[in-house]
XYZ file of C-alpha atoms in Angstrom:
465
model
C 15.453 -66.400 -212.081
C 17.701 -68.596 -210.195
C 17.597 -69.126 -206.765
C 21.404 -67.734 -206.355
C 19.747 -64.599 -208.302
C 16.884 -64.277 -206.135
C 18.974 -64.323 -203.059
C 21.216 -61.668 -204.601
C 20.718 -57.713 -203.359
C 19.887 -54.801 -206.459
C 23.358 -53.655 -207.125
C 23.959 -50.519 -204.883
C 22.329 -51.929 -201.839
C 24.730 -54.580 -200.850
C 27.324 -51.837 -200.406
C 25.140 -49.549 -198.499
C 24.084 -52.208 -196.255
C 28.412 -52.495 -195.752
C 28.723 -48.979 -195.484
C 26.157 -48.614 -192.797
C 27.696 -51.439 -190.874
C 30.761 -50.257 -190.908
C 29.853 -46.862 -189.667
C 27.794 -48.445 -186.836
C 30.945 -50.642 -185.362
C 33.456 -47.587 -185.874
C 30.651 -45.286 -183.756
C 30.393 -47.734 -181.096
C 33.895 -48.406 -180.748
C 34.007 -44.710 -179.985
C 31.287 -44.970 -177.399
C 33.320 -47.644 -175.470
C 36.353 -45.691 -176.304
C 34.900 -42.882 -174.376
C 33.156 -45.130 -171.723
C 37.013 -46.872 -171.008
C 36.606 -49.986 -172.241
C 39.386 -50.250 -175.290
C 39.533 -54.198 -175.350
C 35.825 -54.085 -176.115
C 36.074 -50.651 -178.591
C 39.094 -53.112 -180.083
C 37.093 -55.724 -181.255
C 34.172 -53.200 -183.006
C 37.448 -51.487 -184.787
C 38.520 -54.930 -186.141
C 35.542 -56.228 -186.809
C 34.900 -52.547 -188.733
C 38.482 -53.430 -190.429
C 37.336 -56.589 -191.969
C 35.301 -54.374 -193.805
C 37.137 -52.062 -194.873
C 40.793 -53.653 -195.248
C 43.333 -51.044 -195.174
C 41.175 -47.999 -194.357
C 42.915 -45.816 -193.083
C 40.387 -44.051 -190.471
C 39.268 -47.626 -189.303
C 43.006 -48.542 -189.068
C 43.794 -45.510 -186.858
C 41.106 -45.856 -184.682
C 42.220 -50.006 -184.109
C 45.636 -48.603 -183.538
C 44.532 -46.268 -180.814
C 42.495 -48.742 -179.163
C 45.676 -51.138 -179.360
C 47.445 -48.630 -177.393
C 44.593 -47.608 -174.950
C 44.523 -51.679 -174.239
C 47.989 -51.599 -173.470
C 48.860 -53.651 -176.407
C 51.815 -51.585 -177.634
C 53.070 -54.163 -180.095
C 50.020 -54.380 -181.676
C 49.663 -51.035 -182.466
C 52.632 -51.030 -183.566
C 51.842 -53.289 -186.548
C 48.697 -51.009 -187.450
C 50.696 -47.839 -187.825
C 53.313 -49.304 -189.625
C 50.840 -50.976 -192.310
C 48.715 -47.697 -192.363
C 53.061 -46.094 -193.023
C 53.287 -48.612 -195.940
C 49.927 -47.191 -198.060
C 50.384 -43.629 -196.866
C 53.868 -42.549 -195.897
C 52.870 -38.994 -194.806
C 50.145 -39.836 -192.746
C 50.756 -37.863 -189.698
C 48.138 -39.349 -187.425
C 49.937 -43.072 -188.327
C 53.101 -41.238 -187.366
C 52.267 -40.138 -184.261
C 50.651 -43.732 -183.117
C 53.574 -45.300 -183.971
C 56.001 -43.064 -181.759
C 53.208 -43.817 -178.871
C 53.501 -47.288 -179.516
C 57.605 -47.232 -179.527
C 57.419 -44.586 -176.415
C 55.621 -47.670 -174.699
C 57.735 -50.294 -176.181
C 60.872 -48.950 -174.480
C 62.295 -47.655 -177.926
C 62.788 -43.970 -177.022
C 65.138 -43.229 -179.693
C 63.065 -44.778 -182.557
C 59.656 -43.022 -180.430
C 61.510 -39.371 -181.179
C 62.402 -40.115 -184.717
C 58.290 -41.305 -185.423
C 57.370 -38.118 -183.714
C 59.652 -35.558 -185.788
C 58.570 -37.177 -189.025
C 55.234 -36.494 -187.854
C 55.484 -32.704 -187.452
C 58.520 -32.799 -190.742
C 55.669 -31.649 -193.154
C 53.004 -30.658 -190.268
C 53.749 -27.555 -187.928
C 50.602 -27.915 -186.217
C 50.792 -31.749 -185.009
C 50.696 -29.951 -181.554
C 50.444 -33.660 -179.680
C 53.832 -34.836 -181.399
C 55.490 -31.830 -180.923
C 54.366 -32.132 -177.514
C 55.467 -36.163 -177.323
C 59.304 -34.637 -178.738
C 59.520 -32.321 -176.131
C 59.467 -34.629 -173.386
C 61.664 -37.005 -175.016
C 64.135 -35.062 -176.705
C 67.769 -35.178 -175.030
C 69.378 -31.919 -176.120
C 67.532 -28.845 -174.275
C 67.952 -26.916 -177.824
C 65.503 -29.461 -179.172
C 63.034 -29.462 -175.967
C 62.716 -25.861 -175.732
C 61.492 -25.766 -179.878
C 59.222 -28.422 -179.090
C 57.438 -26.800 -176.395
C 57.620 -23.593 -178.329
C 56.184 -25.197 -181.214
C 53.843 -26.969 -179.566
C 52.079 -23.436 -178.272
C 52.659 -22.310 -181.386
C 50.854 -24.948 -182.907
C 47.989 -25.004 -180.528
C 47.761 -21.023 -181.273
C 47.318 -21.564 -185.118
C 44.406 -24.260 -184.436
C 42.766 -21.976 -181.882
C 42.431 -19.569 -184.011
C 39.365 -21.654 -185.787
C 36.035 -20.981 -185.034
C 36.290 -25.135 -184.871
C 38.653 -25.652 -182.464
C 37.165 -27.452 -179.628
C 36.978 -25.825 -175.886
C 39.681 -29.024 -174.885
C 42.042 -27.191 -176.924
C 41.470 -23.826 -175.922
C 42.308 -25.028 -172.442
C 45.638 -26.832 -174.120
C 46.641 -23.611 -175.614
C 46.539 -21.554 -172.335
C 48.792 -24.233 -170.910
C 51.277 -24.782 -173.714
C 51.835 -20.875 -173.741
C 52.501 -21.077 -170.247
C 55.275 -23.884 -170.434
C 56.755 -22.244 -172.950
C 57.053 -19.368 -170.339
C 54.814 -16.832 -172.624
C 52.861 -15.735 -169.786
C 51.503 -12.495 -171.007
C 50.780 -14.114 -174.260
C 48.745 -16.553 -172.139
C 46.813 -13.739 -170.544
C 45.817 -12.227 -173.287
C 44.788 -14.989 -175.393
C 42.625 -16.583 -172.144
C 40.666 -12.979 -171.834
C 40.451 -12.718 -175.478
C 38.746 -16.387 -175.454
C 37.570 -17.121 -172.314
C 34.137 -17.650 -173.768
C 35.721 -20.813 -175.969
C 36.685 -22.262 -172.691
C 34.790 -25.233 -171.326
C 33.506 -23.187 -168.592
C 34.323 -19.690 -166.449
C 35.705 -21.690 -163.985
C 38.384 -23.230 -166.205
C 38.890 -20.190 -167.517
C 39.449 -17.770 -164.546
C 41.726 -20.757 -163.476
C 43.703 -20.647 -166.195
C 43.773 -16.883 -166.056
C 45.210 -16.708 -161.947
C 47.854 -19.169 -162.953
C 49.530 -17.109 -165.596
C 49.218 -13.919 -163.232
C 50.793 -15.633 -160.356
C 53.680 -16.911 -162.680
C 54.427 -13.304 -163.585
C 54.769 -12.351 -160.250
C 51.390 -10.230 -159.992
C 49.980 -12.386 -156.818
C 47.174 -9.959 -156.187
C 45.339 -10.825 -159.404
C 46.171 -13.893 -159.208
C 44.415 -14.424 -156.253
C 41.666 -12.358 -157.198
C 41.187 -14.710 -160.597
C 41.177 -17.314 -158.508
C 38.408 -16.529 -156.470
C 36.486 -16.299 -159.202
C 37.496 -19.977 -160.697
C 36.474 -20.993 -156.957
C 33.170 -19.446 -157.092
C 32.100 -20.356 -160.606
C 32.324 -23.828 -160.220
C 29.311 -25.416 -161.746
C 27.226 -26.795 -159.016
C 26.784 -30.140 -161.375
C 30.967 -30.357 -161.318
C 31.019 -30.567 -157.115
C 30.424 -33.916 -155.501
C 28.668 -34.319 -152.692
C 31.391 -36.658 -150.967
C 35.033 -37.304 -151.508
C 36.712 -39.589 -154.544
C 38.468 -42.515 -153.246
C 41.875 -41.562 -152.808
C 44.641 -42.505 -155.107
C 48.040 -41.768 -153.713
C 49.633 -45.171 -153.011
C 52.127 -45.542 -150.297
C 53.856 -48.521 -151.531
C 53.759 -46.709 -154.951
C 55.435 -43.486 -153.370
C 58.471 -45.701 -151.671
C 58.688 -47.163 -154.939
C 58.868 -44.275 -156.586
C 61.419 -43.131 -153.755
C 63.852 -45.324 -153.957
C 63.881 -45.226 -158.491
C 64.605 -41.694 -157.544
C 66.764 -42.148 -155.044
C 68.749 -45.406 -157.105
C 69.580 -42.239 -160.498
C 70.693 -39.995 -158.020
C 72.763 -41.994 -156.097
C 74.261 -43.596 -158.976
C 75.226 -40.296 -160.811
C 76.535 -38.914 -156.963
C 74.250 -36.481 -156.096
C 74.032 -36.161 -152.174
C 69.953 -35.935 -151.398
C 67.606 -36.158 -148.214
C 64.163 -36.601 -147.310
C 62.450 -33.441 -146.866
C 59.281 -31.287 -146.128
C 56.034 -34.012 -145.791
C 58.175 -36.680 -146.896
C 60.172 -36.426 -144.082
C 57.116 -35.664 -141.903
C 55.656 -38.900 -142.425
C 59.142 -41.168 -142.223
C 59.844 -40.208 -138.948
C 56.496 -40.117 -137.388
C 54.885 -42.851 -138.738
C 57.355 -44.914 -140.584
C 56.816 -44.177 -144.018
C 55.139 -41.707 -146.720
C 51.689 -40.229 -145.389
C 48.411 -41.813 -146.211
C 46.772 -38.262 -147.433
C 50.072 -37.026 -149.115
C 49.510 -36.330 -152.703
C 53.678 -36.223 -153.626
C 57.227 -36.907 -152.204
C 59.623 -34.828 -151.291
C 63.463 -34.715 -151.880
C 65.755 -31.824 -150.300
C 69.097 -31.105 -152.054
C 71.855 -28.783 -151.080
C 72.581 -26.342 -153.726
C 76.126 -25.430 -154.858
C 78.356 -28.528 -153.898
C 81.468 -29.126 -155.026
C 81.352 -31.321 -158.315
C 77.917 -31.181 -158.060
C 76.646 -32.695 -161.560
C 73.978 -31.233 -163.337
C 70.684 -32.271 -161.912
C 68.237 -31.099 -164.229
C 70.504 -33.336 -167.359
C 70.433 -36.164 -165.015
C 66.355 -36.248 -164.941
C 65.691 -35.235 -168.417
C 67.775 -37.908 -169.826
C 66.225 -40.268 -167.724
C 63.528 -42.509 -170.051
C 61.488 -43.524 -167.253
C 61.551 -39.770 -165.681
C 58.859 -36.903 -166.698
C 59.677 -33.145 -166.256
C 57.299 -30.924 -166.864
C 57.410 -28.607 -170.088
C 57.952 -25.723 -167.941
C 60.598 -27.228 -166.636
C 64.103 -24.732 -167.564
C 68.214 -25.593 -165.668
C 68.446 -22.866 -163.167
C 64.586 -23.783 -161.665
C 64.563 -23.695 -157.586
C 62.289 -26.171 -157.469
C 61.671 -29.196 -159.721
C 58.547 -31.352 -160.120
C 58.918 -34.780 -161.978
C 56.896 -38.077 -162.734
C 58.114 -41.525 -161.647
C 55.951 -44.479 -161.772
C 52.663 -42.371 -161.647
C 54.132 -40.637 -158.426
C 54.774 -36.740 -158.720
C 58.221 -36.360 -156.962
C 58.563 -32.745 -156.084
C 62.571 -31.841 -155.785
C 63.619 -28.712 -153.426
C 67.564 -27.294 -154.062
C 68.223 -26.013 -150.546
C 70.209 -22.805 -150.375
C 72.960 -22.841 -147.861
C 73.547 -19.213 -147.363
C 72.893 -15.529 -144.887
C 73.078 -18.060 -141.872
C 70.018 -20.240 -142.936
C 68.776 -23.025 -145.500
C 66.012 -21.179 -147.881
C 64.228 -23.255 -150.260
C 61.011 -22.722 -152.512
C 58.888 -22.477 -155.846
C 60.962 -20.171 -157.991
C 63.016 -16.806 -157.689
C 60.484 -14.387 -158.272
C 60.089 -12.124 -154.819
C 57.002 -12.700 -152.807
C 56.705 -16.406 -154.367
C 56.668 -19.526 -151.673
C 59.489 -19.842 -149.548
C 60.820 -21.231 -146.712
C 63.723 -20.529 -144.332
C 64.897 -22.830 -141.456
C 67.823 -23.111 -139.136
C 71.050 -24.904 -141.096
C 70.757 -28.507 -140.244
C 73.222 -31.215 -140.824
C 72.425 -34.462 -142.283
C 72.240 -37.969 -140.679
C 72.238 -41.273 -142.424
C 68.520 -43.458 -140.884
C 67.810 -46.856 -142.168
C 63.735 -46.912 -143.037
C 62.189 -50.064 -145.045
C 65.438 -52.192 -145.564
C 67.478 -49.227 -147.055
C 69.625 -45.942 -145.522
C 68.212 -42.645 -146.363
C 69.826 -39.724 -145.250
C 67.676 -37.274 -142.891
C 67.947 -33.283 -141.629
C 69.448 -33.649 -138.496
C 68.330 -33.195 -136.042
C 65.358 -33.860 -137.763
C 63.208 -32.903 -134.937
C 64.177 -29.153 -135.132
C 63.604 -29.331 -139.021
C 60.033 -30.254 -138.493
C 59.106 -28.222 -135.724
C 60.712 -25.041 -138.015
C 58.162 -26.364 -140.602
C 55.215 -27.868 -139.534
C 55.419 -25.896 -135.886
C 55.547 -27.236 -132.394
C 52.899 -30.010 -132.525
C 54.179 -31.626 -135.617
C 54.028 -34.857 -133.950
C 50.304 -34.743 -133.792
C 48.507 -35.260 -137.719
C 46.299 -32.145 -138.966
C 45.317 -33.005 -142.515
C 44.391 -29.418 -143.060
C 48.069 -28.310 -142.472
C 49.222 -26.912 -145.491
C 53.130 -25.654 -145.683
C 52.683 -22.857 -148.393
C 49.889 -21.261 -146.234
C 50.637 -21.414 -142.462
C 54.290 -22.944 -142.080
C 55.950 -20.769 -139.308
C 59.027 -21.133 -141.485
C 57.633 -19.320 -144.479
C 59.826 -15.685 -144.830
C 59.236 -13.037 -147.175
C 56.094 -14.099 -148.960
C 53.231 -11.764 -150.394
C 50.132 -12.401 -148.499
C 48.723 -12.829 -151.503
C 50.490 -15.785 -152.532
C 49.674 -17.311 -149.739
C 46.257 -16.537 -150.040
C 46.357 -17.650 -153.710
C 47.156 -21.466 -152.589
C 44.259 -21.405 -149.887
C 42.317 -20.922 -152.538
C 43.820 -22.966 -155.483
C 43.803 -26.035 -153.362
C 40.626 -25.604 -151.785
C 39.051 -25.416 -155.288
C 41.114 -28.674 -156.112
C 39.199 -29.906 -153.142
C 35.821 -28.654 -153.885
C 36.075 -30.500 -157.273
C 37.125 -34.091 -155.445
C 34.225 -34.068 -152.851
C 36.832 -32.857 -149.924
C 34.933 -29.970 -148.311
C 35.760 -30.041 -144.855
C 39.580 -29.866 -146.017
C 38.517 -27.151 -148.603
C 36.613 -24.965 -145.628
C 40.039 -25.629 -143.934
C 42.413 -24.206 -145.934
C 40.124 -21.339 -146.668
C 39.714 -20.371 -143.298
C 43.885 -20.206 -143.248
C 43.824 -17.560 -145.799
C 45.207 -14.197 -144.735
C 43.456 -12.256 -146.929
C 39.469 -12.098 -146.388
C 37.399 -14.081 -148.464
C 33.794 -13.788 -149.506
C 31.448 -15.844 -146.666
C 29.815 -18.245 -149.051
C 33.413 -19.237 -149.958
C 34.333 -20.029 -146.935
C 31.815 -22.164 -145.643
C 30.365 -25.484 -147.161
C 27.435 -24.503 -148.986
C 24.635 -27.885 -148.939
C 23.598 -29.255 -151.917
C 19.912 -27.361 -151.349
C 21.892 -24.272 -151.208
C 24.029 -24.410 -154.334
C 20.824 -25.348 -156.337
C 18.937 -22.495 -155.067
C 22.021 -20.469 -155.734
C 22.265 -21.915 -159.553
C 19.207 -22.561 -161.140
């Protein structure tokens, strides 16, 4: 035997020894995936494609990484040679209308993303990805019906993962189906990651149909069935930016000033401009105020969805009260003030009972704050004492404005009591429970004790085996 022979492997084991390499980058590319590292789960993928040129599955998984990196152009490239071998491969699709999306191409994005659900009604995530770009509301409303209606179809799998049991509940809910929602949460609840999630899940589609009772009640529940391993012991570091929010101001501010739509800072916004000079360090949004029913007023709710760099939510319908978009990783919450019955009345939605506010009419007054004019309630000082009350100058980070504003007027108790504790379970899961034992403490209707107070680590472990 030559020594080129002896070297050489039994034929068989040379490709199992490939095989088994290959499968071995392409699972720890998924580890670092998960972990957050996509430059490193990158370089397993392509050194996983060297062995396998033009796999698909290793292809998809580079392209992914490509995007998580924020290599957009790069991706790019993988889709479109994955498009070339397999012109129907959805997954390919949909990475390549990701990849355009972050590319700036929203046009090109949208056309990747229907050709991905042309032959495949239950690519819920594309349908999804079409319904915030798409233009026409005709085409947004089918996508976010479609995407429930996709996410329904999977569900029904024994398969189908808890993740998108919890994706289901909240498509059906943007697409307004709220009794749908409620029935398909208490016919699954078990498939849901946890009760909590679930009972969540369950108060939010009972408070969007108006029934604020049970919606508190389910709520309670998602509060007290937190899994003691899902509480921290001390708050996350806190990630609303300041400079981020002004930033995020003024893009807002710049569309709505350039398509003539009068505007003013309101609510905490406000708050923090004019007693400390700009946005509040423990906000979490920013608020804009506008006046409802002016004369040429253009449409508002065209001007944001058409917006590329602007997110509404899929909930989102013309007509809204209240309007919550994305800008620059900022949530910019948008109030249309009604001028009307000798007051300005502003809030969540139309439903009676739901949050809202009534103040005094106010004027508006033009203030200059960080090198540019912003136009204020005026006088601004009676706006915030309607609000926040009488010592509004002085900070109380447990103030919260849909619980104990003097200015809220004709709200159910139980709405009120709904948000106490909504946000105090938001707070229990991000360490905060001094704020949490705060808010609870402002609900008007009586809570269990061990809700109320902050339990100590020792006691939730005795409490939960």
């Amino acid at each position: 035997m030559s020594a080129s022979g002896a070297a050489q492997a039994p034929e068989g084991r040379s490709d199992s020894r490939l095989s088994d390499g290959w499968a071995a980058l392409i699972n720890e590319g998924m580890q670092l995936m998960s972990a957050g590292t996509p430059l490193q789960a990158l370089a397993c993928f392509k050194s996983a494609a060297a062995l396998r040129p033009g796999h698909p599955r290793t292809l998809a998984a580079q392209g992914a990484a490509s995007l998580r990196a924020g290599l957009p152009g790069e991706a790019l490239q993988v889709f479109d040679a994955i498009l070339k071998s397999d012109p129907n491969n959805v997954e390919a699709w949909h990475g390549k209308g990701l990849a355009l999306s972050h590319l700036g191409d929203q046009g090109a994005a949208l056309a990747a993303f229907r050709s991905a659900v042309k032959d495949n009604a239950t690519a819920w995530a594309s349908w999804r990805s079409i319904a915030e770009l798409a233009l026409e509301e005709e085409e947004r409303i089918n996508a976010v019906q479609a995407t429930a209606d996709a996410l329904s179809h999977i569900c029904r799998s024994t398969a189908a993962s808890p993740r998108l049991h919890v994706k289901c509940a909240d498509a059906l809910m943007h697409a307004h189906r709220f009794e749908e929602a409620s029935d398909f949460i208490i016919k699954n609840g078990s498939r849901f990651p946890d009760e909590s999630t679930a009972y969540d899940r369950l108060a939010r589609t009972r408070y969007r149909l108006g029934d604020f009772r049970d919606a508190f009640a389910y709520m309670t529940e998602a509060l007290a069935r937190i899994s003691p391993g899902k509480i921290p012991a001390s708050p996350a570091k806190a990630t609303f930016s300041q400079d981020a929010a002004i930033r995020a101001l003024c893009e807002i501010g710049d569309l709505l000033d350039a398509h003539g739509v009068p505007f003013f800072l309101a609510a905490g916004t406000l708050l923090g401009f004019v007693r400390d000079g700009g946005p509040l360090a423990h906000d979490r949004d920013v608020d804009i105020g506008i006046f409802e029913e002016q004369p040429g007023m253009p449409d508002i709710f065209g001007i944001l969805r058409a917006h590329p760099a602007k997110v509404l939510p899929p909930s989102a319908r013309p007509g809204d009260r209240y309007l919550a978009v994305r800008c620059q990783g900022i949530a910019v919450d948008i109030f249309l003030h009604d001028r009307s019955q000798g007051a300005v009345s502003f809030g969540f939605s139309h439903t009676p009972g739901d949050i809202q506010w009534r103040l005094a009419p106010f004027g508006l007054t033009r203030v200059r704050f960080h090198g540019r004019d912003w136009m204020l309630p005026d006088p601004a000082d009676h706006y915030l004492s309607g609000l926040y009350g009488v010592t509004w100058q002085s900070p109380d980070p447990g103030f919260a404005s849909v619980i104990s504003s003097p200015a809220l007027s004709d709200v159910s108790p139980y709405a009120r009591a709904y948000y106490c504790v909504a946000r105090a379970r938001k707070c229990r899961l991000t360490g905060q429970h001094d704020k949490a034992d705060a808010l609870l403490a402002q609900s008007p209707i009586s809570l269990a004790p061990d809700l109320c107070l902050q339990a100590s680590s020792e006691d939730r472990e005795a409490k939960n085996p």
